[in-house]
Structure formats: C-alpha cells, structure tokens
Coordinates of C-alpha atoms in Angstrom, one line a residue:
M140 CA 71.5 92.0 95.1
H141 CA 74.8 91.1 93.7
L142 CA 77.6 93.6 94.1
E143 CA 80.5 93.6 91.6
A144 CA 83.1 95.4 93.6
D145 CA 84.7 95.3 97.1
L146 CA 86.4 98.7 97.7
H147 CA 88.0 98.0 101.1
T148 CA 90.4 95.1 101.4
H149 CA 93.8 94.6 103.2
T150 CA 96.8 92.5 102.5
I151 CA 99.8 91.3 104.5
A152 CA 101.2 94.8 103.9
S153 CA 98.9 96.2 106.6
G154 CA 100.7 94.2 109.2
H155 CA 97.5 92.7 110.6
G156 CA 96.2 91.4 107.3
Y157 CA 96.8 87.7 106.5
S158 CA 96.4 87.3 102.7
T159 CA 98.3 88.4 99.5
V160 CA 96.9 90.4 96.6
K161 CA 96.7 87.2 94.6
E162 CA 94.8 85.4 97.3
L163 CA 92.3 88.3 97.6
A164 CA 91.8 88.4 93.9
E165 CA 91.3 84.7 93.5
A166 CA 88.7 84.7 96.4
A167 CA 87.0 87.7 94.8
E168 CA 86.7 85.8 91.5
K169 CA 85.2 82.8 93.2
R170 CA 82.6 85.1 94.7
G171 CA 81.7 86.6 91.3
L172 CA 83.3 90.0 91.9
K173 CA 84.6 92.0 89.0
M174 CA 86.7 94.5 91.0
I175 CA 88.5 94.8 94.3
A176 CA 90.4 97.8 95.8
I177 CA 93.7 97.0 97.6
T178 CA 93.5 99.6 100.4
D179 CA 96.2 98.9 102.9
H180 CA 96.5 101.2 105.9
G181 CA 98.2 104.5 105.9
L182 CA 101.7 105.3 107.2
K183 CA 100.8 106.0 110.8
M184 CA 99.0 102.7 111.4
P185 CA 101.0 100.6 113.9
G186 CA 102.6 97.8 111.9
G187 CA 101.5 99.4 108.7
P188 CA 103.4 99.9 105.4
H189 CA 106.2 102.3 104.5
E190 CA 105.8 105.0 101.8
Y191 CA 107.6 102.6 99.4
H192 CA 104.6 100.4 99.5
F193 CA 102.4 103.0 97.9
E194 CA 105.1 104.3 95.5
N195 CA 105.5 100.7 94.2
L196 CA 101.8 99.9 93.8
V197 CA 102.4 100.6 90.1
A198 CA 103.9 97.1 90.1
L199 CA 100.4 95.6 90.7
P200 CA 98.7 94.1 87.6
R201 CA 95.6 95.9 86.6
R202 CA 93.8 92.6 86.4
I203 CA 94.2 89.2 88.1
G204 CA 92.1 86.6 86.4
N205 CA 88.8 88.2 85.7
V206 CA 89.1 90.7 88.6
E207 CA 90.1 94.3 88.1
I208 CA 92.5 95.7 90.7
L209 CA 92.3 99.2 92.0
R210 CA 95.4 100.6 93.8
G211 CA 94.4 102.4 96.9
V212 CA 94.9 103.3 100.6
E213 CA 92.9 103.5 103.8
A214 CA 94.5 106.7 105.1
N215 CA 94.3 107.9 108.7
I216 CA 92.7 111.2 109.5
L217 CA 95.2 112.8 111.8
D218 CA 93.7 116.1 113.1
A219 CA 90.8 118.5 113.2
E220 CA 92.0 120.0 109.9
G221 CA 91.5 116.6 108.2
H222 CA 95.1 116.0 107.3
L223 CA 95.9 112.5 106.2
D224 CA 99.0 110.4 106.9
V225 CA 99.8 109.8 103.2
P226 CA 101.3 112.8 101.3
D227 CA 99.4 114.2 98.3
R228 CA 102.1 113.2 95.9
L229 CA 101.3 109.5 96.8
L230 CA 97.6 110.0 96.9
D231 CA 97.7 111.4 93.4
Q232 CA 99.2 108.1 92.1
L233 CA 96.3 106.0 93.5
D234 CA 93.0 105.0 92.0
I235 CA 91.0 105.3 95.2
V236 CA 91.5 106.9 98.6
L237 CA 89.6 105.9 101.7
A238 CA 89.9 107.9 104.9
G239 CA 89.0 107.1 108.5
F240 CA 90.0 107.1 112.1
H241 CA 92.1 104.4 113.8
T242 CA 93.4 103.9 117.3
G243 CA 97.0 104.6 117.8
T244 CA 97.5 107.0 114.9
G245 CA 97.6 110.2 116.9
F246 CA 94.0 111.4 117.2
D247 CA 92.5 109.4 120.1
N248 CA 90.1 110.4 122.9
R249 CA 88.6 113.5 121.3
S250 CA 85.1 114.9 121.4
E251 CA 82.3 114.3 118.9
E252 CA 82.8 117.9 117.8
E253 CA 86.5 117.4 117.1
Y254 CA 85.9 114.1 115.2
T255 CA 83.1 115.6 113.2
T256 CA 85.2 118.7 112.3
A257 CA 88.0 116.4 111.2
A258 CA 85.8 114.1 109.2
L259 CA 84.1 117.0 107.4
A260 CA 87.5 118.4 106.5
A261 CA 88.7 115.1 105.1
L262 CA 85.5 114.8 103.2
R263 CA 86.1 118.1 101.5
N264 CA 89.6 116.9 100.4
P265 CA 89.2 116.4 96.6
R266 CA 91.6 113.4 96.8
V267 CA 89.3 111.5 99.3
H268 CA 86.6 109.2 97.8
I269 CA 85.0 107.4 100.7
I270 CA 84.8 108.0 104.5
V271 CA 85.1 104.5 106.1
H272 CA 83.4 103.0 109.1
P273 CA 81.8 106.3 110.2
G274 CA 79.5 104.4 112.5
N275 CA 82.3 103.4 114.9
P276 CA 81.3 104.7 118.4
E277 CA 85.0 104.9 119.4
F278 CA 85.3 107.9 117.2
P279 CA 81.8 109.5 117.6
L280 CA 80.6 111.7 114.7
N281 CA 77.5 113.8 114.2
I282 CA 76.1 111.5 111.6
E283 CA 73.6 114.0 110.2
K284 CA 76.3 116.6 109.6
L285 CA 78.5 114.0 107.9
V286 CA 75.6 112.8 105.6
L287 CA 74.8 116.4 104.6
A288 CA 78.4 117.1 103.8
A289 CA 78.7 113.9 101.8
A290 CA 75.7 115.0 99.8
A291 CA 77.2 118.4 99.1
E292 CA 80.6 116.9 98.1
H293 CA 79.1 114.0 96.1
K294 CA 81.1 111.6 98.2
A295 CA 80.3 108.1 99.5
L296 CA 80.0 106.9 103.1
E297 CA 80.8 103.4 104.0
I298 CA 78.6 100.8 105.7
N299 CA 81.4 98.4 106.8
N300 CA 80.4 94.8 107.1
N301 CA 83.3 94.1 109.5
S302 CA 81.9 96.6 111.9
F303 CA 79.2 94.1 112.8
N304 CA 81.7 91.4 113.9
T305 CA 84.1 92.1 116.7
S306 CA 86.3 95.0 115.4
R307 CA 84.0 97.9 116.3
P308 CA 81.5 97.0 119.0
G309 CA 78.3 99.1 119.2
S310 CA 78.4 100.3 115.5
L311 CA 75.1 98.9 114.5
P312 CA 72.7 101.6 115.8
R313 CA 75.0 104.4 114.4
C314 CA 75.2 102.6 111.0
Q315 CA 71.4 102.2 111.0
L316 CA 71.1 106.0 111.6
L317 CA 73.6 106.7 108.9
A318 CA 71.7 104.4 106.4
R319 CA 68.4 106.1 107.1
L320 CA 69.9 109.6 106.6
A321 CA 71.8 108.5 103.6
Q322 CA 68.6 107.2 102.1
K323 CA 66.8 110.5 102.9
H324 CA 69.4 112.7 101.4
K325 CA 70.3 110.3 98.5
V326 CA 73.9 110.0 99.4
W327 CA 76.2 107.4 97.9
V328 CA 76.9 104.4 100.2
A329 CA 79.7 101.8 99.7
L330 CA 79.0 98.4 101.2
N331 CA 82.5 96.9 101.9
S332 CA 83.9 93.9 103.5
D333 CA 87.0 95.5 105.1
A334 CA 88.5 92.1 104.5
H335 CA 91.7 91.3 106.3
V336 CA 91.8 87.7 105.1
F337 CA 90.8 86.2 101.8
T338 CA 87.7 84.4 103.2
A339 CA 86.1 87.7 104.0
V340 CA 86.4 89.3 100.5
G341 CA 83.0 90.1 99.0
N342 CA 81.1 89.5 102.3
F343 CA 78.6 92.3 102.4
A344 CA 75.6 90.4 103.9
R345 CA 75.1 92.4 107.1
A346 CA 76.0 95.8 105.5
W347 CA 73.4 95.2 102.8
Q348 CA 70.8 94.2 105.4
V349 CA 71.4 97.5 107.2
A350 CA 71.1 99.4 103.9
R351 CA 68.1 97.6 102.7
S352 CA 66.3 98.0 106.1
A353 CA 66.8 101.8 105.7
G354 CA 65.2 101.8 102.2
I355 CA 68.4 102.3 100.3
D356 CA 68.0 100.9 96.8
E357 CA 70.5 99.9 94.1
D358 CA 70.7 103.4 92.7
Q359 CA 72.6 104.6 95.8
V360 CA 75.0 101.7 96.2
L361 CA 78.3 102.9 94.7
N362 CA 79.9 99.4 94.3
L363 CA 76.9 97.8 92.7
T364 CA 78.8 97.6 89.4
A365 CA 82.4 98.0 88.5
E366 CA 81.5 100.5 85.8
R367 CA 79.7 102.7 88.3
V368 CA 82.8 102.7 90.5
K369 CA 85.0 103.7 87.5
E370 CA 82.6 106.5 86.5
Y371 CA 82.5 107.8 90.1
L372 CA 86.3 107.9 90.3
R373 CA 86.6 109.5 86.8
W374 CA 84.2 112.3 88.0
H375 CA 86.2 113.0 91.1
R376 CA 89.5 112.8 89.2
R377 CA 88.2 115.5 86.8
R378 CA 87.1 117.6 89.8
L379 CA 90.5 117.3 91.4
Q380 CA 92.2 118.3 88.2
T381 CA 90.0 121.4 88.0
A382 CA 90.8 122.3 91.6
K383 CA 94.5 122.0 90.8
E384 CA 94.2 124.2 87.7
E385 CA 92.2 126.8 89.6
K386 CA 94.8 126.8 92.4
A387 CA 97.6 127.2 89.9
W388 CA 95.8 130.1 88.2
V389 CA 95.2 131.9 91.5
G390 CA 98.9 131.4 92.4
S391 CA 100.2 132.8 89.1
T392 CA 97.8 135.7 89.3
S393 CA 99.0 136.5 92.8
Q394 CA 102.6 136.3 91.7
S395 CA 101.9 138.6 88.8
R396 CA 100.5 141.2 91.2
V397 CA 103.6 140.9 93.4
V398 CA 106.0 141.6 90.5
G399 CA 103.8 144.2 89.0
V400 CA 103.0 142.4 85.7

C-alpha cells in the first residue's frame, strides 16, 4: 500500500529536529508523497518554538515542488482537562492539530486514569484532529476507552512509526492492541513517520505492518490519499464552525435574558 501523506513531521524549529521544510518536502517528493504536515512541537516543549513560529506559518508556501504543505502543530496535553499548550487563536489558523503527551511539559508521572481522562478531553476538543503516539507506555492510557471515544468523535488515532525505533520503548504491544480495537470499531488511523530528519519522511513500514496484522484495511487509513485528508479536515472545520456558532448563540441568548430583552 502506498500512502500519499505524512501528517507528522518536524523541522529545526522543534529544537531537536534536524531538517528544514524544504528538505522535508524534497524528501517527500522523492518518496512519492503528495502531502506532508509540518507539525513542530507546541510551546511547552523544551527547546521548542515560540508563538511567533505558529503565527508566521502563513509564510510557508502551500506547495513545494509537487508536495502540498499543511501548516500544523504537535501540541502538548497539559492537564486532566485536556488543555493544550497552544492558544485557540493560533490553533484556528492551522490546517491540522495533533495532540499528545511529552516528557517535561508539565504533566509527568500521572496515573493511567489521569492520562486517559486528559486524552479523552483533548479528543473532544473540536480543534484537535489526531491523538499521537497513544501507545507510549510512559503515558499509559486505557486504549479501549480512547478508541471508543475516537469512534464517537470521528477522530483519528496515530500508529507512530518512530515509536518502534528508540524513542518510545515498549510501545509495540500497546500499538497492536490499539490497532485491533481500531479495526473492530472502524476508527480512523493515521500511519505517520514522526520524522525529525528528512531521511525518515514517508517511512511508515512498521506502522503499516502493525495495522495490517490487525486487519486494518485501506478504508480506515486516513492518510492513504491527500484528498481523503483534505475531506477529513474540511469535515472537522465545518464541525468547529458549527460549535462556535452554537456557543455564540447561547451566549447572546444568555445576555438577552440578563438585560431583560
């Protein structure tokens, strides 16, 4: 199976990334990709970018060569309420928002219950599109609850190829469980490289092996085609807009009651 999009990549802006946007895009084109998402780490990540980085992503071209560029972030989940380390005003300017847990961002050494509560809250955030590397045993989650919530919210869960290297030891069994449950409940999965250097862009081999072994077929793989990714993002953008309008309507109704209109 050939995937057209890699929705999780990092540049030198992340502090521990080693390639530029141009280098990632050129590597993606050589691998036959049609789309990459530039998803540098959120503001609380040690060594990560400043707010200005995300404000100025409008400077990125929409296409480099034959590769479409999505402007995004890998935001950090900060607490049990699912708050992220990037303000909504910046999230609203981005094409794609990933959310996950990282060491040193203020939410370490918690229980499975606390991490699960936090992940579910982030998943319900209409600005969040994908929960990343949920199989990481350092931040243990109740995988079944996460999958069921993703099904209810029509959100994607990531199988992160980089988790099977050296970055997140012990992830394989939990990713295998996630894949089996995702297949059972027909949840979107995103198979991503989590590239921190250009040579890793578009490397999904082990993630796809995990997905395939669980019986996940092409219909469930979000990033199979660039067009599928764009339709998914459009659907969630409309949903977010509806939520904003409903919130504004409730607020105006409440205000009218207060002033006696």
